[in-house]
Short mmCIF file of C-alpha atoms in Angstrom, two decimals:
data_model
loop_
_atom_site.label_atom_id
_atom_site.label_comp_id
_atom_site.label_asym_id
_atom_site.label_seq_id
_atom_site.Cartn_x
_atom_site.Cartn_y
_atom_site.Cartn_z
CA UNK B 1 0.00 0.00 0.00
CA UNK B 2 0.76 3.68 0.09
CA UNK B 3 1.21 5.60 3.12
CA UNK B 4 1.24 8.88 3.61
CA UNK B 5 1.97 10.70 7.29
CA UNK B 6 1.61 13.71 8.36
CA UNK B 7 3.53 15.38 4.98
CA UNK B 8 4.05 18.90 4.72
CA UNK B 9 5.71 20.60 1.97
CA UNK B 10 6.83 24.12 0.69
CA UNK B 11 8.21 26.02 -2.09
CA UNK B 12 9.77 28.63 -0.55
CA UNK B 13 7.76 30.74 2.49
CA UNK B 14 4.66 28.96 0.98
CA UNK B 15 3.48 26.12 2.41
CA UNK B 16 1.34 24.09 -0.45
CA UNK B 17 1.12 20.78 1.87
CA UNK B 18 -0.32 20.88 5.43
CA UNK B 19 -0.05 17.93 7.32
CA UNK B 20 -1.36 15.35 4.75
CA UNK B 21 -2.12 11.59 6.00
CA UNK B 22 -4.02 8.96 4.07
CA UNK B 23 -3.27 5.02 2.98
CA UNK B 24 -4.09 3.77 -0.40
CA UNK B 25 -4.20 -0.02 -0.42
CA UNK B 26 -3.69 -2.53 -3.36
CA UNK B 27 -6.57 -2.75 -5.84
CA UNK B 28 -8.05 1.06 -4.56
CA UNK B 29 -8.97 3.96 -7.26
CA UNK B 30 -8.31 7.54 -4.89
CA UNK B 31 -9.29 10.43 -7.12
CA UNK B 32 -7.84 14.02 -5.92
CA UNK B 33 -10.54 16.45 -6.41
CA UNK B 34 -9.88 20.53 -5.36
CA UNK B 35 -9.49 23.33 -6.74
CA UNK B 36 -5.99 24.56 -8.69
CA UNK B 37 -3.16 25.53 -6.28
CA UNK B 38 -5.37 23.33 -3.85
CA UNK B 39 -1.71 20.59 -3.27
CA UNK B 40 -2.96 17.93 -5.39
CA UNK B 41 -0.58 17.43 -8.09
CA UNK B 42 2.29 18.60 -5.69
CA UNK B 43 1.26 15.22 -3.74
CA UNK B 44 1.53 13.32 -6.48
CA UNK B 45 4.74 14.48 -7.22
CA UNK B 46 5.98 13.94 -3.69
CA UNK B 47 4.52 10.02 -3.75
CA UNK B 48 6.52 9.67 -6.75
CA UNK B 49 10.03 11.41 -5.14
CA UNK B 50 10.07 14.03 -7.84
CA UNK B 51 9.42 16.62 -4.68
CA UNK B 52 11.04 16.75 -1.28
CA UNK B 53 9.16 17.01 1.37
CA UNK B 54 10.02 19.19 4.56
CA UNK B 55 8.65 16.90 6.95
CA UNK B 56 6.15 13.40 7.45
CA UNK B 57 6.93 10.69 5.39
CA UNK B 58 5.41 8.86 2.46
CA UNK B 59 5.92 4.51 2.42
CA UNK B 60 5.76 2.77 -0.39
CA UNK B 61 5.40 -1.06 0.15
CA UNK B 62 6.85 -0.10 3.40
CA UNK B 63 9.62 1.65 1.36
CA UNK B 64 10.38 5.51 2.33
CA UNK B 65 10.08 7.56 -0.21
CA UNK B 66 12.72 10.03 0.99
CA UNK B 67 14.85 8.41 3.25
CA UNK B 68 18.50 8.80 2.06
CA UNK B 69 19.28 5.03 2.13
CA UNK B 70 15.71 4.64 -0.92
CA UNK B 71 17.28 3.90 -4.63
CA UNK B 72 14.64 6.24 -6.07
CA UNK B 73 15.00 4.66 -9.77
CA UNK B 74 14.14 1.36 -8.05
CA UNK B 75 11.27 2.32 -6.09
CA UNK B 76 10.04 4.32 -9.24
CA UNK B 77 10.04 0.90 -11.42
CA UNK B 78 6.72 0.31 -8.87
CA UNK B 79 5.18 4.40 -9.49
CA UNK B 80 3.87 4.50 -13.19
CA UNK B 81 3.07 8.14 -13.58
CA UNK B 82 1.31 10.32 -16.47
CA UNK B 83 1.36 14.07 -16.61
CA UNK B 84 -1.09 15.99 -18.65
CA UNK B 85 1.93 16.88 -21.07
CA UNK B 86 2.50 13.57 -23.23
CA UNK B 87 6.53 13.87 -22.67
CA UNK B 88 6.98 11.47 -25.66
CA UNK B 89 10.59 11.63 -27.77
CA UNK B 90 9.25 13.00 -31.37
CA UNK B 91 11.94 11.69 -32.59
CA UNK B 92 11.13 7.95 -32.02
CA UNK B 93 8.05 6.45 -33.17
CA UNK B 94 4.93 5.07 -30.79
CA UNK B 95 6.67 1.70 -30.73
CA UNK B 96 10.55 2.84 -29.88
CA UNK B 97 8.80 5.36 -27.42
CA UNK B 98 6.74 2.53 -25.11
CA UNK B 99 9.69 0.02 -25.68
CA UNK B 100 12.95 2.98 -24.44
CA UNK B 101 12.39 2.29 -20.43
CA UNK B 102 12.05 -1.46 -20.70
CA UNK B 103 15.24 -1.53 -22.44
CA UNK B 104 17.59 1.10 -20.88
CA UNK B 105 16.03 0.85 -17.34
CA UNK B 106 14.93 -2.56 -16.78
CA UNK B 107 17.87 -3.67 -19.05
CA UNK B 108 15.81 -6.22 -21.63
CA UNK B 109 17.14 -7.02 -25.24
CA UNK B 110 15.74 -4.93 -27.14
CA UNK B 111 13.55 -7.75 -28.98
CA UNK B 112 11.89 -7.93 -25.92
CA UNK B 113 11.97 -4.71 -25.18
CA UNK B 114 9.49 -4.18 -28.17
CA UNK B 115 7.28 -7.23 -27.52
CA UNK B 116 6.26 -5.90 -24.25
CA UNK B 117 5.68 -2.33 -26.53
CA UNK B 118 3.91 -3.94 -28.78
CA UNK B 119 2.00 -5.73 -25.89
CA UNK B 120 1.37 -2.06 -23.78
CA UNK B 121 0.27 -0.14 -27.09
CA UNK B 122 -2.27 -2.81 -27.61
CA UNK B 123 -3.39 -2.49 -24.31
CA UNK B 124 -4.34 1.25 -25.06
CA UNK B 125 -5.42 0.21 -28.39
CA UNK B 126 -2.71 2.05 -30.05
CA UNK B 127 -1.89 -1.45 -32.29
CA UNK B 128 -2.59 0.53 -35.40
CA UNK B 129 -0.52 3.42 -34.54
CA UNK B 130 2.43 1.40 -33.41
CA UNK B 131 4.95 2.79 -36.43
CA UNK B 132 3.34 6.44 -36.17
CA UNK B 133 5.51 9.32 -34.60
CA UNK B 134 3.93 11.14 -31.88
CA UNK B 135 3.37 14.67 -33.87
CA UNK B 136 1.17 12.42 -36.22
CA UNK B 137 -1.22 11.21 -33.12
CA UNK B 138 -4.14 13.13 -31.67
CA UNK B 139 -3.94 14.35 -28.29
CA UNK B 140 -6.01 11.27 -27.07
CA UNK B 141 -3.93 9.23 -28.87
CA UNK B 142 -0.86 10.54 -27.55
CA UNK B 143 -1.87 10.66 -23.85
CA UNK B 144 -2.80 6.81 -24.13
CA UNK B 145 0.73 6.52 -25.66
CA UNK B 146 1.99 7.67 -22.51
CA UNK B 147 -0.07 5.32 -20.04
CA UNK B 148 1.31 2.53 -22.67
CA UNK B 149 4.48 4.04 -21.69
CA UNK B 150 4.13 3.98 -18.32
CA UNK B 151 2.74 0.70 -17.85
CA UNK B 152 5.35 -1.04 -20.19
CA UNK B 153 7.20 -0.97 -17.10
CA UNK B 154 5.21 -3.20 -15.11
CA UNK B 155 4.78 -0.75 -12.33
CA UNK B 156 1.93 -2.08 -9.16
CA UNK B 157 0.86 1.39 -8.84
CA UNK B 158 -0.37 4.29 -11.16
CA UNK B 159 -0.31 7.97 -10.53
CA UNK B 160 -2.06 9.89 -12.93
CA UNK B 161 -2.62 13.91 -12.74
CA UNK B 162 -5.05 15.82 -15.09
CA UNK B 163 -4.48 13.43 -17.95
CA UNK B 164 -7.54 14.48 -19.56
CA UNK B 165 -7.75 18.14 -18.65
CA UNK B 166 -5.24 19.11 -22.11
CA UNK B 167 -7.33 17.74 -24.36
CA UNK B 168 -10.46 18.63 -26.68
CA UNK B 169 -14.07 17.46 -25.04
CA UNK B 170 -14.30 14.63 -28.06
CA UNK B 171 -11.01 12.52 -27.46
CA UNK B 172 -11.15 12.56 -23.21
CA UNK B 173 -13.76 9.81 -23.26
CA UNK B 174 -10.58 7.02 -25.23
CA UNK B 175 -8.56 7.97 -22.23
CA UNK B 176 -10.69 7.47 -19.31
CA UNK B 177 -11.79 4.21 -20.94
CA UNK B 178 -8.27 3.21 -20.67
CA UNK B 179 -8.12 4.04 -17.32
CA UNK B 180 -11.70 2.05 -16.46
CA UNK B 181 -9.95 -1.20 -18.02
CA UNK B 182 -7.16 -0.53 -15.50
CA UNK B 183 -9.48 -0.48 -12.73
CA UNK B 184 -11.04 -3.44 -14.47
CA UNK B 185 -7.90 -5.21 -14.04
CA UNK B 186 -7.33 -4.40 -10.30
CA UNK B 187 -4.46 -1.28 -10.77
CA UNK B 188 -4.54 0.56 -7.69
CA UNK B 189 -4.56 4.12 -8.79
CA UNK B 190 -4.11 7.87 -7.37
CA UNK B 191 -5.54 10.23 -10.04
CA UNK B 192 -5.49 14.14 -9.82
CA UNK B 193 -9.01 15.07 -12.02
CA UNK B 194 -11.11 18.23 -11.91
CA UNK B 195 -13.50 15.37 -13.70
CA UNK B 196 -16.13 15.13 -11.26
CA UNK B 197 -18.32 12.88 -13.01
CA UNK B 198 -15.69 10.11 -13.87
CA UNK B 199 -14.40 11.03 -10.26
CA UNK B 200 -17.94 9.61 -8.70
CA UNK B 201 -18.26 6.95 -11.26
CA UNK B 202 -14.89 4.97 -11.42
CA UNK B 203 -12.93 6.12 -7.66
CA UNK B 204 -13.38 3.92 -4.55
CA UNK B 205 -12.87 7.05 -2.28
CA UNK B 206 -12.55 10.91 -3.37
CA UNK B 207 -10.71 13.10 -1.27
CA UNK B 208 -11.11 16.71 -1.29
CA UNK B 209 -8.37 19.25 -1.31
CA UNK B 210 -8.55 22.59 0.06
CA UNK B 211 -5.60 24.72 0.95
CA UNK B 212 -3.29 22.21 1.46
CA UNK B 213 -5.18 19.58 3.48
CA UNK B 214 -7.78 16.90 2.67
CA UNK B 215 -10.82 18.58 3.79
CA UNK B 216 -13.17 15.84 2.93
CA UNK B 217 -12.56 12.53 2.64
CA UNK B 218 -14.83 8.96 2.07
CA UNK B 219 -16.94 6.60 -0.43
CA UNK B 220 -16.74 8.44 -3.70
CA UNK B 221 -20.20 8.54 -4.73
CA UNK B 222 -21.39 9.80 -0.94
CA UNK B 223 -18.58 12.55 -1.24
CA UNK B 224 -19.83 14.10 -4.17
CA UNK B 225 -23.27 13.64 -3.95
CA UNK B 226 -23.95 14.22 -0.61
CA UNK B 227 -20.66 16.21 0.84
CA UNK B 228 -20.78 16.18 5.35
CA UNK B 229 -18.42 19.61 4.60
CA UNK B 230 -19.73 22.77 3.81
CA UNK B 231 -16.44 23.74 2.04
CA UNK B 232 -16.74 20.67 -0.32
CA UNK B 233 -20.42 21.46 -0.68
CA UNK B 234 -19.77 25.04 -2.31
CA UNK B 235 -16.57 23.71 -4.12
CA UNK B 236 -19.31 21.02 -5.83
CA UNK B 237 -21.62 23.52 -6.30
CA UNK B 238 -19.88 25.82 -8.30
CA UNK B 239 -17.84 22.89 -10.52
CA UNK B 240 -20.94 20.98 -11.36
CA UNK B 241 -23.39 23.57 -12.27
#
């Protein structure tokens, strides 16, 4: 599972993380809900070990996240994460850009490198597309490219932060039914949305972020549709209507 304890974290004088605890166990869907500059994507981030953190402390598999003795690039083999910018290599095509990590990272020839490529981008349903270069993909196309990417390296958890929130109203709906067959298939998952709908539909739990703590947290359906905390009522209020 992931644990987080008491984590607080700061750029600068600002503090954008106030004393943030929750567990995510194997086989649960968390969605983030809040509004921007609310500390949700800076979580992720921290899970991950792409932020510091000035004090708490955040276990993966029992593992610290930021303890000095962690080998981050092993720990991170387990944290599949997907930004709302694709971050794919234009210069390599779908297949070279899924099959890259396997091979330099994980160290596989690269004929199996590009079986387990060829295995991810089917996955997404990106089979077609396999010889296409990213700049030739649409924006739905390319953000599935990167979960392919992601998941080609076997992690046991994904992270995933406003992967839908970049792209036009028409192609979100292939991505989030990516992300519904990864829940199919028992992923446990931590996903930053602003998605409310998906949020209640596919999440076990929502938690709700304001000001750098989780204001609200519970059953994802009960959270949004019948919120205990005035703050997340309003916040609800004014996203859904």
């Amino acid at each position: 599972m992931i644990e987080i304890r008491n984590v607080r974290k700061s750029f600068g004088n600002h503090e954008v993380i106030k004393g943030v605890s929750l567990e995510v166990k194997k086989g649960e869907v968390l969605c983030l809900i809040g509004a921007s500059g609310s500390g949700k994507s800076t979580m992720l981030q921290c899970i991950n070990g792409l932020e510091p953190i000035q004090a708490g402390e955040i276990l993966v598999d029992g593992i610290s996240v930021h303890a000095k003795s962690t080998d981050l690039n092993l720990l991170r083999q387990k944290l599949g994460i997907v930004f709302q910018q694709y971050n794919a290599f234009p210069h390599l095509n779908a297949l070279e850009n899924v099959a890259l990590a396997p091979r330099i990272v994980r160290k596989m020839r690269p004929k199996d490198a590009l079986e387990i490529a060829r295995e991810h981008l089917d996955y997404v349903g990106l089979s077609a597309q396999a010889e296409q270069y990213p700049t030739s993909l649409s924006g739905g196309q390319q953000q599935r490219l990167a979960i392919a990417r992601a998941l080609a390296m076997k992690p046991d958890y994904m992270l995933f932060d406003e992967v839908t929130s970049a792209l036009d109203p028409e192609l979100v709906g292939e991505v989030l039914d990516t992300i519904r067959k990864l829940r199919t298939n028992g992923m446990t998952m931590i996903m930053v949305t602003h998605d409310i709908a998906f949020a209640r539909e596919s999440a076990d739990r929502v938690a709700f972020f304001d000001g750098g703590v989780i204001c609200e947290i519970g059953d994802a359906r009960q959270v949004i549709t019948a919120p205990n905390k005035e703050r997340t009522q309003q916040f609800l209020q004014r996203v859904l209507h």
